[in-house]
XYZ file of N, CA and C in Angstrom:
870
model
N 38.761 -10.379 -41.015
C 39.535 -10.358 -39.787
C 40.268 -9.039 -39.621
N 40.789 -8.483 -40.729
C 41.475 -7.201 -40.632
C 40.531 -6.101 -40.177
N 39.262 -6.196 -40.626
C 38.270 -5.215 -40.180
C 38.086 -5.297 -38.673
N 38.011 -6.524 -38.146
C 37.798 -6.707 -36.720
C 38.991 -6.177 -35.931
N 40.208 -6.441 -36.378
C 41.391 -5.961 -35.679
C 41.416 -4.437 -35.656
N 41.077 -3.824 -36.798
C 41.046 -2.367 -36.854
C 39.983 -1.806 -35.922
N 38.825 -2.448 -35.869
C 37.746 -1.993 -34.986
C 38.169 -2.077 -33.528
N 38.799 -3.193 -33.166
C 39.231 -3.360 -31.786
C 40.263 -2.315 -31.403
N 41.119 -1.927 -32.352
C 42.102 -0.882 -32.078
C 41.419 0.446 -31.809
N 40.395 0.760 -32.617
C 39.647 1.995 -32.408
C 38.945 1.988 -31.061
N 38.370 0.866 -30.709
C 37.652 0.780 -29.444
C 38.605 0.920 -28.268
N 39.762 0.333 -28.374
C 40.730 0.411 -27.289
C 41.230 1.833 -27.093
N 41.268 2.618 -28.183
C 41.778 3.980 -28.104
C 40.735 4.968 -27.633
N 39.481 4.564 -27.593
C 38.396 5.469 -27.221
C 38.395 5.709 -25.721
N 37.805 6.826 -25.269
C 37.761 7.126 -23.840
C 36.973 6.080 -23.076
N 37.434 5.765 -21.883
C 36.807 4.728 -21.075
C 35.478 5.208 -20.506
N 34.517 4.290 -20.406
C 33.239 4.558 -19.779
C 33.093 3.642 -18.568
N 32.406 4.125 -17.554
C 32.144 3.267 -16.407
C 31.384 2.039 -16.877
N 31.776 0.876 -16.375
C 31.192 -0.360 -16.868
C 30.036 -0.853 -16.017
N 29.842 -0.277 -14.834
C 28.838 -0.847 -13.950
C 27.873 0.192 -13.402
N 27.883 1.407 -13.905
C 27.039 2.443 -13.314
C 25.579 2.296 -13.688
N 25.236 1.421 -14.622
C 23.841 1.204 -14.993
C 23.233 -0.024 -14.335
N 24.040 -0.823 -13.665
C 23.510 -2.075 -13.135
C 22.441 -1.838 -12.068
N 22.482 -0.689 -11.418
C 21.476 -0.391 -10.397
C 20.084 -0.253 -10.995
N 19.992 -0.057 -12.305
C 18.698 0.048 -12.969
C 18.069 -1.317 -13.230
N 18.818 -2.372 -13.071
C 18.329 -3.720 -13.364
C 17.238 -4.134 -12.380
N 16.418 -5.080 -12.801
C 15.327 -5.551 -11.954
C 15.123 -7.044 -12.210
N 15.196 -7.838 -11.158
C 14.963 -9.278 -11.255
C 13.493 -9.634 -11.071
N 12.659 -8.655 -10.741
C 11.218 -8.846 -10.548
C 10.914 -9.959 -9.545
N 11.667 -9.968 -8.462
C 11.452 -10.992 -7.438
C 11.066 -10.379 -6.093
N 10.757 -9.075 -6.098
C 10.455 -8.434 -4.826
C 8.981 -8.264 -4.531
N 8.116 -8.632 -5.481
C 6.686 -8.526 -5.235
C 6.097 -7.153 -5.508
N 6.941 -6.158 -5.807
C 6.459 -4.814 -6.102
C 7.207 -4.253 -7.301
N 6.535 -3.356 -8.005
C 7.149 -2.669 -9.136
C 7.648 -1.328 -8.639
N 8.947 -1.211 -8.436
C 9.517 0.016 -7.875
C 10.564 0.593 -8.815
N 10.611 1.916 -8.844
C 11.642 2.610 -9.608
C 11.377 2.722 -11.087
N 10.203 2.292 -11.525
C 9.860 2.361 -12.938
C 8.896 3.523 -13.195
N 9.030 4.141 -14.360
C 8.110 5.189 -14.786
C 7.138 4.592 -15.800
N 5.860 4.799 -15.573
C 4.852 4.365 -16.537
C 4.585 5.489 -17.518
N 4.662 5.176 -18.797
C 4.495 6.183 -19.839
C 3.163 6.906 -19.714
N 2.086 6.159 -19.481
C 0.772 6.797 -19.409
C 0.682 7.763 -18.247
N 1.229 7.393 -17.101
C 1.165 8.255 -15.934
C 2.065 9.471 -16.075
N 3.225 9.287 -16.681
C 4.162 10.401 -16.815
C 3.666 11.460 -17.781
N 2.912 11.043 -18.814
C 2.514 11.986 -19.860
C 1.017 12.270 -19.897
N 0.277 11.713 -18.955
C -1.133 12.040 -18.856
C -2.045 11.322 -19.817
N -1.615 10.161 -20.329
C -2.467 9.373 -21.207
C -3.305 8.405 -20.389
N -4.420 7.900 -20.927
C -5.217 6.923 -20.186
C -4.462 5.601 -20.036
N -4.860 4.856 -19.024
C -4.213 3.596 -18.680
C -4.699 2.488 -19.614
N -3.785 1.953 -20.435
C -4.132 0.860 -21.333
C -3.581 -0.482 -20.854
N -3.307 -0.570 -19.568
C -2.864 -1.831 -18.979
C -4.067 -2.513 -18.343
N -4.413 -3.670 -18.865
C -5.556 -4.429 -18.344
C -5.212 -5.074 -17.020
N -3.989 -5.590 -16.890
C -3.553 -6.226 -15.653
C -2.046 -6.104 -15.539
N -1.577 -5.931 -14.305
C -0.132 -5.859 -14.075
C 0.156 -6.291 -12.638
N 1.184 -7.112 -12.454
C 1.615 -7.488 -11.115
C 3.041 -8.008 -11.194
N 3.662 -8.115 -10.054
C 5.002 -8.694 -9.953
C 4.923 -9.903 -9.036
N 5.080 -11.077 -9.594
C 5.152 -12.293 -8.809
C 3.828 -12.935 -8.439
N 2.722 -12.221 -8.549
C 1.439 -12.792 -8.136
C 0.922 -13.811 -9.140
N 0.990 -13.489 -10.432
C 0.511 -14.405 -11.474
C 1.584 -15.401 -11.877
N 2.778 -14.899 -12.105
C 3.918 -15.742 -12.470
C 5.013 -15.499 -11.445
N 5.309 -16.478 -10.580
C 6.307 -16.261 -9.529
C 7.639 -15.775 -10.112
N 8.171 -14.701 -9.520
C 9.464 -14.173 -9.926
C 9.476 -13.467 -11.251
N 8.306 -12.993 -11.709
C 8.253 -12.341 -13.012
C 7.236 -11.207 -13.005
N 7.495 -10.229 -13.847
C 6.535 -9.168 -14.127
C 5.492 -9.708 -15.100
N 4.221 -9.402 -14.849
C 3.101 -9.857 -15.669
C 2.338 -8.630 -16.144
N 2.210 -8.478 -17.471
C 1.473 -7.347 -18.046
C 0.506 -7.874 -19.099
N -0.724 -7.389 -19.042
C -1.709 -7.629 -20.090
C -2.181 -6.269 -20.621
N -1.958 -5.978 -21.888
C -2.423 -4.703 -22.435
C -3.828 -4.795 -23.004
N -4.521 -3.675 -23.004
C -5.731 -3.555 -23.800
C -5.334 -3.342 -25.266
N -6.308 -3.333 -26.148
C -6.104 -3.050 -27.573
C -5.274 -1.771 -27.724
N -4.093 -1.900 -28.335
C -3.165 -0.768 -28.425
C -2.033 -1.117 -29.375
N -1.187 -0.138 -29.656
C -0.056 -0.384 -30.562
C 0.999 0.695 -30.400
N 2.247 0.286 -30.553
C 3.343 1.229 -30.728
C 3.677 1.268 -32.212
N 3.171 2.262 -32.905
C 3.462 2.457 -34.325
C 3.079 3.892 -34.682
N 3.899 4.514 -35.504
C 3.654 5.901 -35.912
C 3.409 6.787 -34.676
N 2.240 7.415 -34.565
C 1.949 8.278 -33.419
C 1.179 7.568 -32.316
N 0.858 6.285 -32.501
C 0.094 5.561 -31.497
C 0.994 5.128 -30.342
N 0.410 5.056 -29.146
C 1.177 4.578 -28.001
C 0.442 3.467 -27.271
N 1.182 2.763 -26.431
C 0.701 1.582 -25.721
C 1.451 1.505 -24.394
N 1.195 0.497 -23.563
C 1.918 0.387 -22.298
C 3.435 0.364 -22.473
N 4.113 1.088 -21.566
C 5.571 1.223 -21.618
C 6.059 1.546 -20.218
N 6.929 0.704 -19.685
C 7.609 0.946 -18.414
C 9.058 1.242 -18.712
N 9.581 2.354 -18.188
C 10.941 2.717 -18.579
C 11.744 3.320 -17.438
N 13.052 3.314 -17.654
C 14.006 4.072 -16.848
C 14.786 4.960 -17.813
N 15.203 6.131 -17.368
C 15.979 7.017 -18.225
C 17.450 6.634 -18.155
N 18.080 6.551 -19.319
C 19.490 6.193 -19.435
C 20.201 7.277 -20.218
N 21.294 7.745 -19.696
C 22.112 8.736 -20.386
C 23.330 8.046 -20.981
N 23.519 8.217 -22.267
C 24.678 7.637 -22.926
C 24.434 6.223 -23.416
N 25.513 5.535 -23.698
C 25.443 4.203 -24.285
C 24.938 3.177 -23.272
N 24.316 2.126 -23.788
C 23.785 1.089 -22.906
C 23.730 -0.241 -23.632
N 23.663 -1.300 -22.825
C 23.439 -2.673 -23.288
C 22.379 -3.242 -22.356
N 21.135 -3.328 -22.827
C 20.037 -3.779 -21.990
C 19.509 -5.101 -22.530
N 19.262 -6.027 -21.618
C 18.778 -7.365 -21.986
C 17.578 -7.708 -21.105
N 16.692 -8.525 -21.636
C 15.545 -8.987 -20.864
C 15.188 -10.400 -21.285
N 14.802 -11.210 -20.307
C 14.265 -12.545 -20.581
C 12.751 -12.438 -20.487
N 12.088 -12.647 -21.624
C 10.648 -12.411 -21.684
C 9.948 -13.570 -22.375
N 8.642 -13.626 -22.138
C 7.786 -14.578 -22.837
C 6.468 -13.878 -23.152
N 5.984 -14.070 -24.369
C 4.670 -13.561 -24.763
C 3.793 -14.771 -25.059
N 2.645 -14.834 -24.395
C 1.770 -16.000 -24.534
C 0.311 -15.568 -24.439
N -0.586 -16.530 -24.636
C -2.001 -16.301 -24.426
C -2.453 -16.870 -23.099
N -3.716 -16.701 -22.769
C -4.226 -17.212 -21.513
C -4.312 -18.738 -21.493
N -4.537 -19.322 -22.649
C -4.722 -20.767 -22.709
C -3.631 -21.485 -23.498
N -2.698 -20.755 -24.056
C -1.682 -21.399 -24.881
C -0.368 -20.646 -24.871
N 0.629 -21.255 -25.499
C 1.960 -20.680 -25.528
C 2.089 -19.519 -26.505
N 1.108 -19.360 -27.383
C 1.150 -18.296 -28.381
C -0.073 -17.409 -28.172
N 0.110 -16.085 -28.170
C -1.054 -15.211 -27.971
C -2.070 -15.366 -29.085
N -3.303 -15.094 -28.759
C -4.348 -15.175 -29.762
C -4.358 -13.943 -30.647
N -5.000 -14.070 -31.798
C -5.119 -12.931 -32.703
C -3.801 -12.579 -33.361
N -3.668 -11.323 -33.740
C -2.475 -10.838 -34.435
C -1.936 -9.595 -33.735
N -0.733 -9.229 -34.117
C -0.063 -8.034 -33.587
C -0.114 -8.009 -32.057
N 0.393 -9.092 -31.483
C 0.490 -9.215 -30.031
C 1.951 -9.462 -29.687
N 2.646 -8.409 -29.267
C 4.093 -8.501 -29.076
C 4.526 -7.695 -27.849
N 5.678 -8.069 -27.320
C 6.238 -7.344 -26.190
C 7.736 -7.511 -26.154
N 8.399 -6.554 -25.529
C 9.852 -6.629 -25.452
C 10.471 -5.316 -25.039
N 11.599 -4.977 -25.659
C 12.422 -3.840 -25.268
C 12.247 -2.660 -26.211
N 12.198 -1.453 -25.639
C 12.149 -0.240 -26.444
C 13.073 0.812 -25.861
N 13.667 1.612 -26.751
C 14.453 2.787 -26.378
C 13.855 3.983 -27.101
N 13.354 4.934 -26.333
C 12.609 6.075 -26.878
C 13.308 7.382 -26.524
N 13.329 8.299 -27.481
C 13.863 9.639 -27.242
C 12.755 10.473 -26.603
N 12.962 11.009 -25.401
C 11.906 11.811 -24.772
C 11.586 13.044 -25.608
N 10.292 13.301 -25.805
C 9.915 14.541 -26.490
C 9.227 15.533 -25.557
N 8.978 15.105 -24.327
C 8.426 15.975 -23.283
C 7.026 16.474 -23.577
N 6.360 15.906 -24.572
C 5.001 16.334 -24.904
C 4.002 15.544 -24.063
N 3.241 16.239 -23.246
C 2.191 15.583 -22.487
C 0.984 15.368 -23.384
N -0.019 14.667 -22.849
C -1.242 14.454 -23.620
C -1.885 15.783 -24.002
N -1.825 16.760 -23.115
C -2.407 18.067 -23.398
C -1.645 18.800 -24.497
N -0.339 18.602 -24.545
C 0.503 19.309 -25.521
C 0.758 18.492 -26.774
N 0.114 17.349 -26.903
C 0.440 16.405 -27.967
C 0.407 17.049 -29.344
N 1.380 16.658 -30.156
C 1.436 17.092 -31.549
C 1.902 15.903 -32.377
N 1.438 15.764 -33.595
C 1.853 14.635 -34.430
C 3.299 14.773 -34.882
N 3.834 13.636 -35.373
C 5.171 13.579 -35.980
C 6.282 13.954 -34.998
N 6.144 13.485 -33.751
C 7.153 13.799 -32.736
C 7.715 12.566 -32.045
N 7.369 11.357 -32.543
C 7.832 10.131 -31.898
C 9.105 9.608 -32.551
N 10.088 9.264 -31.695
C 11.355 8.700 -32.160
C 11.764 7.588 -31.196
N 11.808 6.364 -31.694
C 12.154 5.241 -30.845
C 12.519 4.021 -31.692
N 13.104 3.017 -31.023
C 13.434 1.739 -31.647
C 13.065 0.630 -30.678
N 12.658 -0.523 -31.227
C 12.366 -1.631 -30.327
C 12.651 -2.964 -30.975
N 12.707 -3.989 -30.101
C 12.699 -5.384 -30.522
C 11.716 -6.111 -29.617
N 10.789 -6.845 -30.251
C 9.753 -7.548 -29.503
C 9.639 -8.983 -29.999
N 8.933 -9.786 -29.200
C 8.638 -11.166 -29.557
C 7.137 -11.380 -29.410
N 6.584 -12.307 -30.180
C 5.154 -12.571 -30.148
C 4.666 -12.983 -31.522
N 3.469 -12.515 -31.907
C 2.945 -12.789 -33.238
C 2.647 -11.463 -33.925
N 2.854 -11.446 -35.235
C 2.626 -10.240 -36.019
C 1.370 -10.334 -36.864
N 1.550 -10.197 -38.169
C 0.413 -10.134 -39.087
C -0.282 -11.481 -39.258
N 0.442 -12.575 -39.042
C -0.115 -13.914 -39.236
C -0.323 -14.573 -37.874
N -1.558 -14.883 -37.555
C -1.876 -15.498 -36.265
C -1.186 -16.850 -36.128
N -0.709 -17.139 -34.923
C -0.144 -18.442 -34.628
C 1.301 -18.632 -35.027
N 1.923 -17.645 -35.665
C 3.309 -17.778 -36.105
C 4.211 -16.878 -35.263
N 5.045 -17.457 -34.388
C 5.916 -16.644 -33.541
C 6.961 -15.902 -34.365
N 7.209 -14.673 -33.961
C 8.093 -13.769 -34.703
C 8.901 -12.913 -33.729
N 9.936 -12.272 -34.257
C 10.438 -11.056 -33.646
C 10.027 -9.909 -34.557
N 9.714 -8.791 -33.934
C 9.477 -7.572 -34.697
C 10.497 -6.534 -34.251
N 11.177 -5.934 -35.216
C 12.012 -4.774 -34.935
C 11.395 -3.590 -35.653
N 11.476 -2.439 -35.013
C 10.842 -1.265 -35.597
C 11.637 -0.023 -35.242
N 11.871 0.802 -36.240
C 12.477 2.106 -36.029
C 11.485 3.183 -36.413
N 11.333 4.181 -35.568
C 10.379 5.255 -35.827
C 11.099 6.593 -35.765
N 10.994 7.348 -36.854
C 11.657 8.637 -36.984
C 10.595 9.694 -37.265
N 10.432 10.618 -36.317
C 9.402 11.649 -36.450
C 8.054 11.015 -36.815
N 7.761 9.904 -36.130
C 6.490 9.184 -36.233
C 6.314 8.420 -37.540
N 7.363 8.271 -38.322
C 7.309 7.382 -39.477
C 7.949 6.061 -39.075
N 7.160 4.995 -39.081
C 7.634 3.696 -38.592
C 8.004 2.767 -39.735
N 9.138 2.088 -39.571
C 9.598 1.075 -40.514
C 9.879 -0.191 -39.718
N 9.255 -1.292 -40.096
C 9.357 -2.503 -39.286
C 9.865 -3.682 -40.090
N 10.317 -4.686 -39.330
C 10.717 -5.965 -39.904
C 10.140 -7.069 -39.040
N 9.459 -8.026 -39.683
C 8.969 -9.228 -39.031
C 9.779 -10.417 -39.533
N 10.316 -11.201 -38.594
C 11.109 -12.356 -38.968
C 10.720 -13.544 -38.091
N 10.525 -14.741 -38.680
C 10.195 -15.919 -37.869
C 11.243 -16.149 -36.786
N 10.756 -16.583 -35.611
C 11.651 -16.799 -34.477
C 10.952 -17.731 -33.498
N 11.687 -18.596 -32.807
C 11.040 -19.489 -31.848
C 10.280 -18.718 -30.769
N 9.162 -19.286 -30.334
C 8.396 -18.689 -29.258
C 8.900 -19.140 -27.905
N 8.063 -18.957 -26.886
C 8.464 -19.310 -25.527
C 9.357 -18.238 -24.929
N 10.135 -18.638 -23.933
C 11.050 -17.685 -23.306
C 12.160 -17.310 -24.284
N 12.420 -16.022 -24.377
C 13.394 -15.474 -25.322
C 14.190 -14.390 -24.605
N 15.478 -14.315 -24.874
C 16.281 -13.186 -24.410
C 16.358 -12.158 -25.527
N 15.982 -10.941 -25.205
C 16.070 -9.821 -26.134
C 17.153 -8.863 -25.660
N 17.728 -8.137 -26.615
C 18.848 -7.261 -26.278
C 18.857 -6.049 -27.199
N 19.025 -4.872 -26.623
C 19.216 -3.629 -27.371
C 20.518 -2.998 -26.914
N 21.382 -2.672 -27.866
C 22.675 -2.070 -27.551
C 22.781 -0.735 -28.269
N 23.064 0.313 -27.508
C 23.328 1.625 -28.103
C 24.808 1.944 -27.943
N 25.455 2.236 -29.057
C 26.838 2.699 -29.053
C 26.873 3.952 -29.908
N 26.779 5.094 -29.267
C 26.736 6.344 -30.002
C 25.496 6.434 -30.863
N 25.693 6.577 -32.156
C 24.588 6.721 -33.086
C 24.143 5.390 -33.681
N 24.601 4.296 -33.102
C 24.240 2.958 -33.576
C 23.398 2.249 -32.515
N 22.332 1.604 -32.954
C 21.532 0.726 -32.099
C 21.455 -0.634 -32.781
N 21.729 -1.690 -32.010
C 21.681 -3.052 -32.533
C 20.651 -3.838 -31.732
N 19.774 -4.545 -32.432
C 18.740 -5.369 -31.802
C 19.095 -6.841 -31.990
N 19.087 -7.595 -30.882
C 19.483 -8.997 -30.920
C 18.491 -9.838 -30.132
N 18.511 -11.141 -30.401
C 17.655 -12.075 -29.672
C 18.313 -13.448 -29.670
N 17.956 -14.257 -28.669
C 18.347 -15.660 -28.684
C 17.284 -16.479 -27.966
N 16.918 -17.614 -28.560
C 15.890 -18.467 -27.956
C 16.411 -19.135 -26.689
N 15.489 -19.599 -25.881
C 15.842 -20.337 -24.674
C 16.701 -21.545 -25.036
N 17.787 -21.713 -24.304
C 18.654 -22.869 -24.512
C 19.793 -22.640 -25.484
N 19.772 -21.524 -26.229
C 20.869 -21.221 -27.154
C 21.843 -20.252 -26.501
N 23.088 -20.307 -26.956
C 24.124 -19.440 -26.387
C 24.525 -18.307 -27.321
N 24.246 -18.460 -28.602
C 24.663 -17.456 -29.579
C 23.547 -16.444 -29.821
N 23.905 -15.164 -29.833
C 22.952 -14.118 -30.174
C 22.721 -14.090 -31.681
N 21.498 -13.738 -32.074
C 21.173 -13.524 -33.474
C 20.862 -12.043 -33.679
N 21.539 -11.428 -34.614
C 21.277 -10.029 -34.922
C 19.959 -9.949 -35.683
N 19.039 -9.149 -35.163
C 17.733 -9.002 -35.801
C 17.599 -7.684 -36.560
N 18.405 -6.682 -36.183
C 18.350 -5.409 -36.898
C 19.509 -4.525 -36.462
N 19.850 -3.581 -37.339
C 20.848 -2.558 -37.036
C 20.254 -1.204 -37.426
N 20.355 -0.258 -36.527
C 19.852 1.086 -36.794
C 20.996 2.087 -36.674
N 20.965 3.100 -37.510
C 21.936 4.188 -37.426
C 21.144 5.484 -37.457
N 21.227 6.262 -36.377
C 20.435 7.487 -36.309
C 21.297 8.632 -35.778
N 21.200 9.763 -36.438
C 21.880 10.966 -35.989
C 21.072 11.567 -34.844
N 21.259 11.015 -33.661
C 20.467 11.420 -32.504
C 21.335 12.226 -31.544
N 20.964 13.478 -31.345
C 21.760 14.343 -30.486
C 21.450 14.161 -29.010
N 20.276 13.633 -28.680
C 19.907 13.490 -27.275
C 20.717 12.372 -26.627
N 21.438 12.664 -25.545
C 22.139 11.585 -24.852
C 21.198 10.730 -24.011
N 19.979 11.207 -23.778
C 19.033 10.520 -22.892
C 18.016 9.742 -23.712
N 17.777 8.498 -23.307
C 16.700 7.703 -23.885
C 15.930 7.038 -22.759
N 14.653 6.814 -23.009
C 13.812 6.063 -22.087
C 13.877 4.601 -22.516
N 14.339 3.743 -21.635
C 14.617 2.350 -21.998
C 13.838 1.424 -21.069
N 13.117 0.479 -21.660
C 12.359 -0.436 -20.821
C 11.499 -1.391 -21.616
N 10.363 -1.767 -21.043
C 9.525 -2.845 -21.558
C 8.204 -2.315 -22.118
N 7.813 -2.849 -23.273
C 6.544 -2.490 -23.889
C 5.702 -3.751 -24.092
N 4.390 -3.545 -24.204
C 3.461 -4.630 -24.518
C 2.294 -4.035 -25.278
N 1.880 -4.707 -26.338
C 0.783 -4.180 -27.153
C 0.086 -5.336 -27.859
N -1.176 -5.134 -28.178
C -1.960 -6.165 -28.844
C -3.118 -5.524 -29.581
N -3.591 -6.202 -30.594
C -4.803 -5.750 -31.277
C -5.889 -6.804 -31.088
N -7.120 -6.349 -31.212
C -8.258 -7.237 -31.018
C -9.014 -7.417 -32.320
N -9.411 -8.660 -32.575
C -10.233 -8.928 -33.759
C -11.619 -8.295 -33.647
N -11.974 -7.881 -32.433
C -13.274 -7.234 -32.234
C -13.298 -5.795 -32.734
N -12.118 -5.237 -33.001
C -12.046 -3.846 -33.455
C -11.926 -3.843 -34.974
N -12.924 -3.346 -35.683
C -12.865 -3.371 -37.148
C -11.808 -2.413 -37.674
N -11.207 -2.748 -38.821
C -10.235 -1.834 -39.433
C -10.885 -0.489 -39.727
N -10.088 0.550 -39.596
C -10.608 1.888 -39.864
C -9.474 2.877 -39.940
N -9.777 4.107 -40.223
C -8.731 5.124 -40.319
C -8.046 5.336 -38.970
N -6.749 5.523 -39.012
C -5.982 5.743 -37.790
C -6.073 7.213 -37.390
N -6.524 7.435 -36.154
C -6.641 8.795 -35.624
C -5.918 8.822 -34.285
N -4.629 9.093 -34.316
C -3.809 8.954 -33.116
C -4.308 9.820 -31.975
N -4.720 11.035 -32.262
C -5.156 11.930 -31.199
C -6.382 11.374 -30.484
N -7.233 10.660 -31.220
C -8.432 10.035 -30.629
C -8.076 8.675 -30.043
N -7.369 7.852 -30.810
C -7.069 6.492 -30.366
C -6.226 6.471 -29.097
N -5.266 7.391 -28.994
C -4.424 7.435 -27.800
C -5.205 7.819 -26.552
N -6.296 8.517 -26.730
C -7.095 8.972 -25.591
C -8.252 8.026 -25.266
N -8.344 6.907 -25.991
C -9.460 5.991 -25.832
C -8.957 4.625 -25.377
N -9.603 4.061 -24.370
C -9.290 2.713 -23.911
C -10.493 1.824 -24.203
N -10.287 0.851 -25.067
C -11.358 -0.083 -25.407
C -11.280 -1.270 -24.457
N -12.129 -1.252 -23.433
C -12.128 -2.308 -22.428
C -13.065 -3.465 -22.783
N -13.823 -3.298 -23.854
C -14.779 -4.333 -24.239
C -14.198 -5.300 -25.268
N -13.254 -4.834 -26.081
C -12.682 -5.681 -27.123
C -11.878 -6.815 -26.506
N -12.101 -8.034 -26.985
C -11.397 -9.181 -26.450
C -9.925 -9.191 -26.840
N -9.052 -9.442 -25.884
C -7.616 -9.543 -26.146
C -7.090 -10.799 -25.479
N -6.012 -11.347 -26.024
C -5.423 -12.573 -25.479
C -3.914 -12.483 -25.598
N -3.315 -11.607 -24.798
C -1.871 -11.392 -24.849
C -1.346 -11.126 -23.448
N -0.311 -11.853 -23.080
C 0.357 -11.670 -21.793
C 1.855 -11.541 -22.047
N 2.459 -10.512 -21.463
C 3.914 -10.379 -21.451
C 4.409 -10.725 -20.056
N 5.360 -11.660 -19.991
C 6.041 -11.970 -18.738
C 7.515 -11.613 -18.903
N 8.054 -10.922 -17.912
C 9.473 -10.566 -17.917
C 10.121 -11.159 -16.676
N 11.015 -12.098 -16.881
C 11.706 -12.750 -15.772
C 12.700 -11.787 -15.141
N 13.396 -11.028 -15.982
C 14.332 -10.013 -15.512
C 14.676 -9.055 -16.640
N 15.198 -7.895 -16.268
C 15.762 -6.953 -17.219
C 17.044 -6.421 -16.600
N 18.130 -6.385 -17.392
C 19.449 -6.034 -16.858
C 20.100 -4.966 -17.722
N 20.557 -3.929 -17.062
C 21.188 -2.795 -17.733
C 22.688 -2.803 -17.486
N 23.436 -2.374 -18.469
C 24.867 -2.203 -18.316
C 25.400 -1.337 -19.439
N 26.656 -0.968 -19.320
C 27.322 -0.253 -20.401
C 27.820 -1.262 -21.431
N 27.798 -0.907 -22.717
C 28.275 -1.844 -23.743
C 29.795 -1.962 -23.713
N 30.273 -3.070 -24.232
C 31.716 -3.261 -24.294
C 32.385 -2.320 -25.287
N 31.818 -2.121 -26.482
C 32.468 -1.185 -27.409
C 32.453 0.237 -26.861
N 33.553 0.928 -27.021
C 33.665 2.321 -26.602
C 34.158 3.127 -27.793
N 33.431 4.153 -28.123
C 33.809 4.973 -29.261
C 33.801 6.430 -28.855
N 34.493 7.241 -29.625
C 34.553 8.666 -29.352
C 33.144 9.253 -29.341
N 32.789 10.044 -28.310
C 31.426 10.566 -28.235
C 31.154 11.773 -29.126
N 32.203 12.417 -29.664
C 31.959 13.620 -30.467
C 31.342 13.229 -31.809
N 30.601 14.161 -32.388
C 29.819 13.850 -33.582
C 30.702 13.415 -34.740
N 31.872 14.010 -34.897
C 32.704 13.637 -36.040
C 33.268 12.227 -35.859
N 33.613 11.884 -34.621
C 34.056 10.522 -34.371
C 32.970 9.510 -34.676
N 31.711 9.890 -34.413
C 30.597 8.999 -34.694
C 30.394 8.790 -36.195
N 30.495 9.847 -36.969
C 30.216 9.708 -38.403
C 31.424 9.216 -39.191
N 32.602 9.226 -38.567
C 33.790 8.839 -39.331
C 34.502 7.608 -38.796
N 34.283 7.269 -37.529
C 35.110 6.215 -36.957
C 34.369 5.248 -36.055
N 33.043 5.287 -36.028
C 32.310 4.306 -35.235
C 32.258 2.999 -36.024
N 33.008 1.975 -35.604
C 33.096 0.758 -36.421
C 31.768 0.021 -36.571
N 30.865 0.178 -35.605
C 29.594 -0.521 -35.691
C 28.680 0.078 -36.750
N 28.997 1.285 -37.218
C 28.184 1.921 -38.249
C 28.566 1.481 -39.655
N 29.617 0.684 -39.778
C 30.052 0.211 -41.086
C 29.015 -0.770 -41.636
N 28.342 -0.456 -42.743
C 27.313 -1.362 -43.268
C 27.884 -2.679 -43.766
N 29.184 -2.717 -44.005
C 29.819 -3.936 -44.495
C 30.402 -4.796 -43.373
N 30.208 -4.392 -42.130
C 30.741 -5.165 -41.019
C 30.002 -6.501 -40.934
N 30.682 -7.620 -41.106
C 30.004 -8.927 -41.053
C 29.370 -9.169 -39.688
N 28.297 -9.947 -39.685
C 27.577 -10.192 -38.442
C 28.474 -10.839 -37.402
N 29.331 -11.767 -37.807
C 30.198 -12.444 -36.844
C 31.129 -11.449 -36.162
N 31.627 -10.469 -36.917
C 32.519 -9.471 -36.336
C 31.740 -8.491 -35.468
N 30.519 -8.167 -35.850
C 29.677 -7.335 -35.010
C 29.435 -8.001 -33.659
N 29.112 -9.280 -33.689
C 28.863 -10.010 -32.450
C 30.127 -10.083 -31.591
N 31.273 -10.225 -32.235
C 32.524 -10.265 -31.486
C 32.779 -8.938 -30.787
N 32.438 -7.829 -31.452
C 32.617 -6.518 -30.847
C 31.672 -6.298 -29.671
N 30.428 -6.744 -29.829
C 29.441 -6.544 -28.778
C 29.690 -7.460 -27.581
N 30.237 -8.648 -27.827
C 30.479 -9.599 -26.751
C 29.188 -10.277 -26.306
N 29.351 -11.212 -25.398
C 28.191 -11.977 -24.925
C 27.533 -11.255 -23.762
């Protein structure tokens, strides 16, 4: 409790941030069109790995995305819709990942959710390895078919470290919160009120800008295992391999986080309470708020 009181004092003393300047980035996906979003493939000159996409036509009041065989890991890329956000953010989305005939996608490594990526400005023509930096939280199935999971992943200079944890399927609320050099990934199943912390990241990231939005990726059992060649794989769309993954997003909502901390680098490394590795989960959740 003393830790929480001290943290709240630090937050109260920090400079105020506008609390509603990001809400205009939110999307309820009820207008029938996808407007104001940047597609990663179009922005950087990569081929289109989206098999199907619509707003409201397949699932009323929701964004519908089906990816081709693809992945967000290391230097590989997959479908990504984003908006650019400067500074701290608290982004949430209500999503569901399913198959065409069932509540769970077929095969393995079929997941979708929220990602925050540091822009590297490298187009497909200028591509170079070891330049990807991003974090995400997704829902779907991982290495074991039929078992719903959340996956959290942090990628630093294209080195990816992931965590798979069992989690209820169906509609899920996902949440990514950036407070300075801290990113927290959270989720809660449909019908629950309490957030569950799925991961905490701490990164010395100087860029105030991140690309924040929705990703979807899947692998096909029709594609045999083989050596990973990002420069080739990113430029190839396998339209013949069978896939069974659908991401539906009911809404995505952007806002500023409740915690406010000093933006200077020394304040981040010395006084950002969310960076304390000993901060109990209950106190972290209290700081982040609902």
